[in-house]
mmCIF file with all atom_site columns, C-alpha atoms in Angstrom:
data_model
loop_
_atom_site.group_PDB
_atom_site.id
_atom_site.type_symbol
_atom_site.label_atom_id
_atom_site.label_alt_id
_atom_site.label_comp_id
_atom_site.label_asym_id
_atom_site.label_entity_id
_atom_site.label_seq_id
_atom_site.pdbx_PDB_ins_code
_atom_site.Cartn_x
_atom_site.Cartn_y
_atom_site.Cartn_z
_atom_site.occupancy
_atom_site.B_iso_or_equiv
_atom_site.pdbx_formal_charge
_atom_site.auth_seq_id
_atom_site.auth_comp_id
_atom_site.auth_asym_id
_atom_site.auth_atom_id
_atom_site.pdbx_PDB_model_num
ATOM 1   C CA . UNK A 1 1   ? -12.659 -12.145 -9.916  1.00 0.00 ? 81  UNK A CA 1
ATOM 2   C CA . UNK A 1 2   ? -10.487 -9.546  -11.204 1.00 0.00 ? 82  UNK A CA 1
ATOM 3   C CA . UNK A 1 3   ? -8.589  -7.436  -8.525  1.00 0.00 ? 83  UNK A CA 1
ATOM 4   C CA . UNK A 1 4   ? -6.886  -4.187  -9.436  1.00 0.00 ? 84  UNK A CA 1
ATOM 5   C CA . UNK A 1 5   ? -4.474  -3.114  -6.567  1.00 0.00 ? 85  UNK A CA 1
ATOM 6   C CA . UNK A 1 6   ? -2.902  0.384   -7.040  1.00 0.00 ? 86  UNK A CA 1
ATOM 7   C CA . UNK A 1 7   ? -0.498  2.168   -4.871  1.00 0.00 ? 87  UNK A CA 1
ATOM 8   C CA . UNK A 1 8   ? -1.154  5.734   -3.742  1.00 0.00 ? 88  UNK A CA 1
ATOM 9   C CA . UNK A 1 9   ? 1.054   8.407   -5.184  1.00 0.00 ? 89  UNK A CA 1
ATOM 10  C CA . UNK A 1 10  ? 3.902   10.045  -3.874  1.00 0.00 ? 90  UNK A CA 1
ATOM 11  C CA . UNK A 1 11  ? 3.947   11.899  -0.540  1.00 0.00 ? 91  UNK A CA 1
ATOM 12  C CA . UNK A 1 12  ? 6.314   14.162  1.143   1.00 0.00 ? 92  UNK A CA 1
ATOM 13  C CA . UNK A 1 13  ? 7.229   11.326  3.418   1.00 0.00 ? 93  UNK A CA 1
ATOM 14  C CA . UNK A 1 14  ? 7.840   9.265   0.576   1.00 0.00 ? 94  UNK A CA 1
ATOM 15  C CA . UNK A 1 15  ? 10.442  11.720  -0.808  1.00 0.00 ? 95  UNK A CA 1
ATOM 16  C CA . UNK A 1 16  ? 12.001  12.211  2.750   1.00 0.00 ? 96  UNK A CA 1
ATOM 17  C CA . UNK A 1 17  ? 12.230  8.300   3.223   1.00 0.00 ? 97  UNK A CA 1
ATOM 18  C CA . UNK A 1 18  ? 10.019  8.567   6.348   1.00 0.00 ? 98  UNK A CA 1
ATOM 19  C CA . UNK A 1 19  ? 8.237   5.592   8.032   1.00 0.00 ? 99  UNK A CA 1
ATOM 20  C CA . UNK A 1 20  ? 4.473   6.587   7.018   1.00 0.00 ? 100 UNK A CA 1
ATOM 21  C CA . UNK A 1 21  ? 1.747   4.090   7.639   1.00 0.00 ? 101 UNK A CA 1
ATOM 22  C CA . UNK A 1 22  ? -0.881  5.656   9.972   1.00 0.00 ? 102 UNK A CA 1
ATOM 23  C CA . UNK A 1 23  ? 0.033   9.220   9.454   1.00 0.00 ? 103 UNK A CA 1
ATOM 24  C CA . UNK A 1 24  ? -2.581  10.815  7.061   1.00 0.00 ? 104 UNK A CA 1
ATOM 25  C CA . UNK A 1 25  ? -0.699  12.920  4.453   1.00 0.00 ? 105 UNK A CA 1
ATOM 26  C CA . UNK A 1 26  ? -1.733  14.272  1.177   1.00 0.00 ? 106 UNK A CA 1
ATOM 27  C CA . UNK A 1 27  ? 0.093   13.606  -2.130  1.00 0.00 ? 107 UNK A CA 1
ATOM 28  C CA . UNK A 1 28  ? 3.039   15.782  -2.951  1.00 0.00 ? 108 UNK A CA 1
ATOM 29  C CA . UNK A 1 29  ? 1.805   18.621  -5.247  1.00 0.00 ? 109 UNK A CA 1
ATOM 30  C CA . UNK A 1 30  ? 5.002   18.481  -7.340  1.00 0.00 ? 110 UNK A CA 1
ATOM 31  C CA . UNK A 1 31  ? 4.810   14.822  -7.758  1.00 0.00 ? 111 UNK A CA 1
ATOM 32  C CA . UNK A 1 32  ? 1.128   14.878  -8.428  1.00 0.00 ? 112 UNK A CA 1
ATOM 33  C CA . UNK A 1 33  ? 1.773   17.558  -11.448 1.00 0.00 ? 113 UNK A CA 1
ATOM 34  C CA . UNK A 1 34  ? 4.459   15.175  -12.765 1.00 0.00 ? 114 UNK A CA 1
ATOM 35  C CA . UNK A 1 35  ? 2.030   12.236  -12.688 1.00 0.00 ? 115 UNK A CA 1
ATOM 36  C CA . UNK A 1 36  ? -0.689  14.139  -14.443 1.00 0.00 ? 116 UNK A CA 1
ATOM 37  C CA . UNK A 1 37  ? 1.777   14.856  -17.199 1.00 0.00 ? 117 UNK A CA 1
ATOM 38  C CA . UNK A 1 38  ? 2.885   11.393  -17.697 1.00 0.00 ? 118 UNK A CA 1
ATOM 39  C CA . UNK A 1 39  ? -0.579  10.256  -19.117 1.00 0.00 ? 119 UNK A CA 1
ATOM 40  C CA . UNK A 1 40  ? -0.231  6.752   -17.614 1.00 0.00 ? 120 UNK A CA 1
ATOM 41  C CA . UNK A 1 41  ? -3.122  4.388   -18.721 1.00 0.00 ? 121 UNK A CA 1
ATOM 42  C CA . UNK A 1 42  ? -5.072  2.560   -16.054 1.00 0.00 ? 122 UNK A CA 1
ATOM 43  C CA . UNK A 1 43  ? -7.834  -0.161  -16.320 1.00 0.00 ? 123 UNK A CA 1
ATOM 44  C CA . UNK A 1 44  ? -11.456 1.080   -16.773 1.00 0.00 ? 124 UNK A CA 1
ATOM 45  C CA . UNK A 1 45  ? -13.057 1.053   -13.345 1.00 0.00 ? 125 UNK A CA 1
ATOM 46  C CA . UNK A 1 46  ? -16.730 0.274   -14.988 1.00 0.00 ? 126 UNK A CA 1
ATOM 47  C CA . UNK A 1 47  ? -18.286 -2.714  -13.194 1.00 0.00 ? 127 UNK A CA 1
ATOM 48  C CA . UNK A 1 48  ? -15.913 -2.815  -10.460 1.00 0.00 ? 128 UNK A CA 1
ATOM 49  C CA . UNK A 1 49  ? -16.436 -2.315  -6.647  1.00 0.00 ? 129 UNK A CA 1
ATOM 50  C CA . UNK A 1 50  ? -14.055 0.606   -5.991  1.00 0.00 ? 130 UNK A CA 1
ATOM 51  C CA . UNK A 1 51  ? -12.420 0.945   -2.512  1.00 0.00 ? 131 UNK A CA 1
ATOM 52  C CA . UNK A 1 52  ? -9.772  3.005   -0.882  1.00 0.00 ? 132 UNK A CA 1
ATOM 53  C CA . UNK A 1 53  ? -8.082  2.795   2.580   1.00 0.00 ? 133 UNK A CA 1
ATOM 54  C CA . UNK A 1 54  ? -9.605  5.918   3.307   1.00 0.00 ? 134 UNK A CA 1
ATOM 55  C CA . UNK A 1 55  ? -6.315  7.709   3.892   1.00 0.00 ? 135 UNK A CA 1
ATOM 56  C CA . UNK A 1 56  ? -5.884  11.145  2.131   1.00 0.00 ? 136 UNK A CA 1
ATOM 57  C CA . UNK A 1 57  ? -3.203  9.841   -0.107  1.00 0.00 ? 137 UNK A CA 1
ATOM 58  C CA . UNK A 1 58  ? -5.477  7.071   -1.349  1.00 0.00 ? 138 UNK A CA 1
ATOM 59  C CA . UNK A 1 59  ? -8.482  9.270   -1.825  1.00 0.00 ? 139 UNK A CA 1
ATOM 60  C CA . UNK A 1 60  ? -6.351  11.848  -3.679  1.00 0.00 ? 140 UNK A CA 1
ATOM 61  C CA . UNK A 1 61  ? -4.754  8.945   -5.920  1.00 0.00 ? 141 UNK A CA 1
ATOM 62  C CA . UNK A 1 62  ? -8.127  7.755   -6.703  1.00 0.00 ? 142 UNK A CA 1
ATOM 63  C CA . UNK A 1 63  ? -9.385  11.302  -7.818  1.00 0.00 ? 143 UNK A CA 1
ATOM 64  C CA . UNK A 1 64  ? -6.211  11.864  -9.765  1.00 0.00 ? 144 UNK A CA 1
ATOM 65  C CA . UNK A 1 65  ? -6.645  8.570   -11.780 1.00 0.00 ? 145 UNK A CA 1
ATOM 66  C CA . UNK A 1 66  ? -10.347 8.341   -12.112 1.00 0.00 ? 146 UNK A CA 1
ATOM 67  C CA . UNK A 1 67  ? -11.849 11.690  -11.114 1.00 0.00 ? 147 UNK A CA 1
ATOM 68  C CA . UNK A 1 68  ? -14.906 11.761  -8.762  1.00 0.00 ? 148 UNK A CA 1
ATOM 69  C CA . UNK A 1 69  ? -16.159 8.289   -8.870  1.00 0.00 ? 149 UNK A CA 1
ATOM 70  C CA . UNK A 1 70  ? -18.224 6.436   -6.244  1.00 0.00 ? 150 UNK A CA 1
ATOM 71  C CA . UNK A 1 71  ? -16.256 4.345   -3.897  1.00 0.00 ? 151 UNK A CA 1
ATOM 72  C CA . UNK A 1 72  ? -16.291 2.908   -0.566  1.00 0.00 ? 152 UNK A CA 1
ATOM 73  C CA . UNK A 1 73  ? -13.698 3.004   2.272   1.00 0.00 ? 153 UNK A CA 1
ATOM 74  C CA . UNK A 1 74  ? -12.182 0.022   3.697   1.00 0.00 ? 154 UNK A CA 1
ATOM 75  C CA . UNK A 1 75  ? -9.841  0.826   6.730   1.00 0.00 ? 155 UNK A CA 1
ATOM 76  C CA . UNK A 1 76  ? -8.806  -2.860  6.991   1.00 0.00 ? 156 UNK A CA 1
ATOM 77  C CA . UNK A 1 77  ? -6.583  -1.939  3.800   1.00 0.00 ? 157 UNK A CA 1
ATOM 78  C CA . UNK A 1 78  ? -4.542  0.629   5.764   1.00 0.00 ? 158 UNK A CA 1
ATOM 79  C CA . UNK A 1 79  ? -0.738  0.558   5.826   1.00 0.00 ? 159 UNK A CA 1
ATOM 80  C CA . UNK A 1 80  ? 1.028   -0.774  8.776   1.00 0.00 ? 160 UNK A CA 1
ATOM 81  C CA . UNK A 1 81  ? 0.961   1.535   11.963  1.00 0.00 ? 161 UNK A CA 1
ATOM 82  C CA . UNK A 1 82  ? 4.690   2.255   12.863  1.00 0.00 ? 162 UNK A CA 1
ATOM 83  C CA . UNK A 1 83  ? 3.531   3.494   16.087  1.00 0.00 ? 163 UNK A CA 1
ATOM 84  C CA . UNK A 1 84  ? 6.323   5.656   17.695  1.00 0.00 ? 164 UNK A CA 1
ATOM 85  C CA . UNK A 1 85  ? 8.415   5.469   14.459  1.00 0.00 ? 165 UNK A CA 1
ATOM 86  C CA . UNK A 1 86  ? 5.905   7.119   12.390  1.00 0.00 ? 166 UNK A CA 1
ATOM 87  C CA . UNK A 1 87  ? 6.925   10.099  10.504  1.00 0.00 ? 167 UNK A CA 1
ATOM 88  C CA . UNK A 1 88  ? 10.619  9.705   11.157  1.00 0.00 ? 168 UNK A CA 1
ATOM 89  C CA . UNK A 1 89  ? 13.544  8.663   9.261   1.00 0.00 ? 169 UNK A CA 1
ATOM 90  C CA . UNK A 1 90  ? 16.170  6.124   9.799   1.00 0.00 ? 170 UNK A CA 1
ATOM 91  C CA . UNK A 1 91  ? 18.645  8.998   10.329  1.00 0.00 ? 171 UNK A CA 1
ATOM 92  C CA . UNK A 1 92  ? 16.307  10.230  13.168  1.00 0.00 ? 172 UNK A CA 1
ATOM 93  C CA . UNK A 1 93  ? 15.919  6.834   14.772  1.00 0.00 ? 173 UNK A CA 1
ATOM 94  C CA . UNK A 1 94  ? 18.942  5.001   14.199  1.00 0.00 ? 174 UNK A CA 1
ATOM 95  C CA . UNK A 1 95  ? 20.332  5.652   17.831  1.00 0.00 ? 175 UNK A CA 1
ATOM 96  C CA . UNK A 1 96  ? 17.000  5.004   19.480  1.00 0.00 ? 176 UNK A CA 1
ATOM 97  C CA . UNK A 1 97  ? 17.250  1.532   21.349  1.00 0.00 ? 177 UNK A CA 1
ATOM 98  C CA . UNK A 1 98  ? 13.679  0.586   20.824  1.00 0.00 ? 178 UNK A CA 1
ATOM 99  C CA . UNK A 1 99  ? 14.138  1.362   16.964  1.00 0.00 ? 179 UNK A CA 1
ATOM 100 C CA . UNK A 1 100 ? 17.323  -0.945  16.938  1.00 0.00 ? 180 UNK A CA 1
ATOM 101 C CA . UNK A 1 101 ? 15.498  -3.853  18.793  1.00 0.00 ? 181 UNK A CA 1
ATOM 102 C CA . UNK A 1 102 ? 12.775  -3.628  16.228  1.00 0.00 ? 182 UNK A CA 1
ATOM 103 C CA . UNK A 1 103 ? 15.078  -3.150  13.197  1.00 0.00 ? 183 UNK A CA 1
ATOM 104 C CA . UNK A 1 104 ? 17.671  -5.761  13.994  1.00 0.00 ? 184 UNK A CA 1
ATOM 105 C CA . UNK A 1 105 ? 15.337  -8.458  15.318  1.00 0.00 ? 185 UNK A CA 1
ATOM 106 C CA . UNK A 1 106 ? 12.490  -10.053 13.423  1.00 0.00 ? 186 UNK A CA 1
ATOM 107 C CA . UNK A 1 107 ? 10.643  -6.795  12.379  1.00 0.00 ? 187 UNK A CA 1
ATOM 108 C CA . UNK A 1 108 ? 7.915   -8.857  10.589  1.00 0.00 ? 188 UNK A CA 1
ATOM 109 C CA . UNK A 1 109 ? 7.050   -10.403 13.989  1.00 0.00 ? 189 UNK A CA 1
ATOM 110 C CA . UNK A 1 110 ? 8.194   -7.549  16.341  1.00 0.00 ? 190 UNK A CA 1
ATOM 111 C CA . UNK A 1 111 ? 5.551   -4.814  16.924  1.00 0.00 ? 191 UNK A CA 1
ATOM 112 C CA . UNK A 1 112 ? 6.352   -1.221  16.553  1.00 0.00 ? 192 UNK A CA 1
ATOM 113 C CA . UNK A 1 113 ? 6.172   0.297   19.905  1.00 0.00 ? 193 UNK A CA 1
ATOM 114 C CA . UNK A 1 114 ? 2.601   1.862   20.048  1.00 0.00 ? 194 UNK A CA 1
ATOM 115 C CA . UNK A 1 115 ? 1.923   0.320   16.481  1.00 0.00 ? 195 UNK A CA 1
ATOM 116 C CA . UNK A 1 116 ? 1.685   -3.124  14.790  1.00 0.00 ? 196 UNK A CA 1
ATOM 117 C CA . UNK A 1 117 ? 3.999   -5.722  13.539  1.00 0.00 ? 197 UNK A CA 1
ATOM 118 C CA . UNK A 1 118 ? 4.172   -6.765  9.746   1.00 0.00 ? 198 UNK A CA 1
ATOM 119 C CA . UNK A 1 119 ? 2.525   -9.934  10.591  1.00 0.00 ? 199 UNK A CA 1
ATOM 120 C CA . UNK A 1 120 ? -0.456  -8.155  12.396  1.00 0.00 ? 200 UNK A CA 1
ATOM 121 C CA . UNK A 1 121 ? -0.816  -5.965  9.362   1.00 0.00 ? 201 UNK A CA 1
ATOM 122 C CA . UNK A 1 122 ? -0.792  -8.905  6.986   1.00 0.00 ? 202 UNK A CA 1
ATOM 123 C CA . UNK A 1 123 ? -3.271  -10.774 9.107   1.00 0.00 ? 203 UNK A CA 1
ATOM 124 C CA . UNK A 1 124 ? -5.511  -7.722  9.070   1.00 0.00 ? 204 UNK A CA 1
ATOM 125 C CA . UNK A 1 125 ? -5.259  -7.285  5.217   1.00 0.00 ? 205 UNK A CA 1
ATOM 126 C CA . UNK A 1 126 ? -5.557  -10.948 4.298   1.00 0.00 ? 206 UNK A CA 1
ATOM 127 C CA . UNK A 1 127 ? -8.731  -11.239 6.479   1.00 0.00 ? 207 UNK A CA 1
ATOM 128 C CA . UNK A 1 128 ? -10.256 -8.195  4.462   1.00 0.00 ? 208 UNK A CA 1
ATOM 129 C CA . UNK A 1 129 ? -9.023  -9.738  1.174   1.00 0.00 ? 209 UNK A CA 1
ATOM 130 C CA . UNK A 1 130 ? -10.932 -12.934 1.850   1.00 0.00 ? 210 UNK A CA 1
ATOM 131 C CA . UNK A 1 131 ? -14.146 -10.972 2.270   1.00 0.00 ? 211 UNK A CA 1
ATOM 132 C CA . UNK A 1 132 ? -13.843 -9.396  -1.131  1.00 0.00 ? 212 UNK A CA 1
ATOM 133 C CA . UNK A 1 133 ? -16.434 -10.558 -3.768  1.00 0.00 ? 213 UNK A CA 1
ATOM 134 C CA . UNK A 1 134 ? -16.653 -9.763  -7.322  1.00 0.00 ? 214 UNK A CA 1
ATOM 135 C CA . UNK A 1 135 ? -14.286 -7.468  -9.400  1.00 0.00 ? 215 UNK A CA 1
ATOM 136 C CA . UNK A 1 136 ? -12.657 -4.910  -7.012  1.00 0.00 ? 216 UNK A CA 1
ATOM 137 C CA . UNK A 1 137 ? -10.437 -2.183  -7.621  1.00 0.00 ? 217 UNK A CA 1
ATOM 138 C CA . UNK A 1 138 ? -8.483  -0.958  -4.552  1.00 0.00 ? 218 UNK A CA 1
ATOM 139 C CA . UNK A 1 139 ? -6.308  1.971   -3.990  1.00 0.00 ? 219 UNK A CA 1
ATOM 140 C CA . UNK A 1 140 ? -4.224  1.172   -1.066  1.00 0.00 ? 220 UNK A CA 1
ATOM 141 C CA . UNK A 1 141 ? -0.541  1.301   0.251   1.00 0.00 ? 221 UNK A CA 1
ATOM 142 C CA . UNK A 1 142 ? 2.681   -0.440  -0.840  1.00 0.00 ? 222 UNK A CA 1
ATOM 143 C CA . UNK A 1 143 ? 3.036   -2.642  2.260   1.00 0.00 ? 223 UNK A CA 1
ATOM 144 C CA . UNK A 1 144 ? -0.569  -3.723  1.857   1.00 0.00 ? 224 UNK A CA 1
ATOM 145 C CA . UNK A 1 145 ? -0.206  -4.674  -1.863  1.00 0.00 ? 225 UNK A CA 1
ATOM 146 C CA . UNK A 1 146 ? 2.976   -6.561  -1.204  1.00 0.00 ? 226 UNK A CA 1
ATOM 147 C CA . UNK A 1 147 ? 1.502   -8.631  1.510   1.00 0.00 ? 227 UNK A CA 1
ATOM 148 C CA . UNK A 1 148 ? -1.564  -9.625  -0.688  1.00 0.00 ? 228 UNK A CA 1
ATOM 149 C CA . UNK A 1 149 ? 0.749   -10.483 -3.520  1.00 0.00 ? 229 UNK A CA 1
ATOM 150 C CA . UNK A 1 150 ? 3.045   -12.501 -1.470  1.00 0.00 ? 230 UNK A CA 1
ATOM 151 C CA . UNK A 1 151 ? 0.030   -14.369 -0.257  1.00 0.00 ? 231 UNK A CA 1
ATOM 152 C CA . UNK A 1 152 ? -1.600  -14.855 -3.735  1.00 0.00 ? 232 UNK A CA 1
ATOM 153 C CA . UNK A 1 153 ? 1.577   -15.707 -5.393  1.00 0.00 ? 233 UNK A CA 1
ATOM 154 C CA . UNK A 1 154 ? 3.759   -17.661 -3.161  1.00 0.00 ? 234 UNK A CA 1
ATOM 155 C CA . UNK A 1 155 ? 5.354   -19.883 -5.869  1.00 0.00 ? 235 UNK A CA 1
ATOM 156 C CA . UNK A 1 156 ? 7.319   -16.844 -7.194  1.00 0.00 ? 236 UNK A CA 1
ATOM 157 C CA . UNK A 1 157 ? 9.552   -16.883 -4.173  1.00 0.00 ? 237 UNK A CA 1
ATOM 158 C CA . UNK A 1 158 ? 9.528   -13.072 -3.879  1.00 0.00 ? 238 UNK A CA 1
ATOM 159 C CA . UNK A 1 159 ? 10.043  -11.526 -0.491  1.00 0.00 ? 239 UNK A CA 1
ATOM 160 C CA . UNK A 1 160 ? 7.131   -9.207  0.313   1.00 0.00 ? 240 UNK A CA 1
ATOM 161 C CA . UNK A 1 161 ? 9.371   -6.326  -0.212  1.00 0.00 ? 241 UNK A CA 1
ATOM 162 C CA . UNK A 1 162 ? 9.940   -7.255  -3.730  1.00 0.00 ? 242 UNK A CA 1
ATOM 163 C CA . UNK A 1 163 ? 6.203   -7.107  -4.465  1.00 0.00 ? 243 UNK A CA 1
ATOM 164 C CA . UNK A 1 164 ? 5.937   -3.563  -3.385  1.00 0.00 ? 244 UNK A CA 1
ATOM 165 C CA . UNK A 1 165 ? 5.097   -1.446  -6.429  1.00 0.00 ? 245 UNK A CA 1
ATOM 166 C CA . UNK A 1 166 ? 6.197   2.177   -6.956  1.00 0.00 ? 246 UNK A CA 1
ATOM 167 C CA . UNK A 1 167 ? 3.700   4.859   -6.113  1.00 0.00 ? 247 UNK A CA 1
ATOM 168 C CA . UNK A 1 168 ? 0.813   5.142   -8.896  1.00 0.00 ? 248 UNK A CA 1
ATOM 169 C CA . UNK A 1 169 ? 1.523   1.676   -9.908  1.00 0.00 ? 249 UNK A CA 1
ATOM 170 C CA . UNK A 1 170 ? 0.085   -1.822  -8.840  1.00 0.00 ? 250 UNK A CA 1
ATOM 171 C CA . UNK A 1 171 ? -1.117  -5.268  -10.393 1.00 0.00 ? 251 UNK A CA 1
ATOM 172 C CA . UNK A 1 172 ? -4.117  -6.612  -12.151 1.00 0.00 ? 252 UNK A CA 1
ATOM 173 C CA . UNK A 1 173 ? -4.848  -9.883  -10.517 1.00 0.00 ? 253 UNK A CA 1
ATOM 174 C CA . UNK A 1 174 ? -7.086  -12.468 -11.994 1.00 0.00 ? 254 UNK A CA 1
ATOM 175 C CA . UNK A 1 175 ? -8.372  -15.079 -9.761  1.00 0.00 ? 255 UNK A CA 1
ATOM 176 C CA . UNK A 1 176 ? -10.267 -18.213 -11.465 1.00 0.00 ? 256 UNK A CA 1
ATOM 177 C CA . UNK A 1 177 ? -11.030 -21.696 -10.944 1.00 0.00 ? 257 UNK A CA 1
ATOM 178 C CA . UNK A 1 178 ? -8.121  -22.610 -13.027 1.00 0.00 ? 258 UNK A CA 1
ATOM 179 C CA . UNK A 1 179 ? -5.545  -20.530 -11.176 1.00 0.00 ? 259 UNK A CA 1
ATOM 180 C CA . UNK A 1 180 ? -4.175  -17.129 -10.524 1.00 0.00 ? 260 UNK A CA 1
ATOM 181 C CA . UNK A 1 181 ? -2.315  -14.598 -12.873 1.00 0.00 ? 261 UNK A CA 1
ATOM 182 C CA . UNK A 1 182 ? -1.181  -10.951 -12.666 1.00 0.00 ? 262 UNK A CA 1
ATOM 183 C CA . UNK A 1 183 ? 0.269   -8.141  -14.799 1.00 0.00 ? 263 UNK A CA 1
ATOM 184 C CA . UNK A 1 184 ? 1.729   -4.964  -13.813 1.00 0.00 ? 264 UNK A CA 1
ATOM 185 C CA . UNK A 1 185 ? -0.178  -1.547  -13.819 1.00 0.00 ? 265 UNK A CA 1
ATOM 186 C CA . UNK A 1 186 ? 0.229   0.687   -15.720 1.00 0.00 ? 266 UNK A CA 1
ATOM 187 C CA . UNK A 1 187 ? 1.331   -1.980  -18.330 1.00 0.00 ? 267 UNK A CA 1
#
């Protein structure tokens, strides 16, 4: 099985360093224009089941890379829901006691008030990953890709955050009876 994991492009929230998981934002127009000029190369989607998380930024990224191609929406591959921290920056939240409890505690296990924890997001994503059959191309989110890569390649000793690719980047993962391998995209 080949699994192509692509992170969505740059949003205004990325540029402003805002927590953005459940907030449905478009791609930043200037960043999208710069991406189109870069001429990056991506794997051919022919023969792949194509999925997005259904969020606007993943839909726009799929269209920017591949044009209008048939695909399915898989909401289980959405980013973590940051609850009341959504669409806020560290500077806006740093004096909020609820934020400090989440940030200084085990924020992998601690649930964002009104949202979910990193562990809950990972459980949701890995359950959906287990259901995939055949070659799949997925346009999703940085945290989602990081959770999948940390699960698929635990021997690398990388933290989940070290696996998070930049916008418009990702991994091509090959899973076979003889093992697993990956390469960065674009390569």
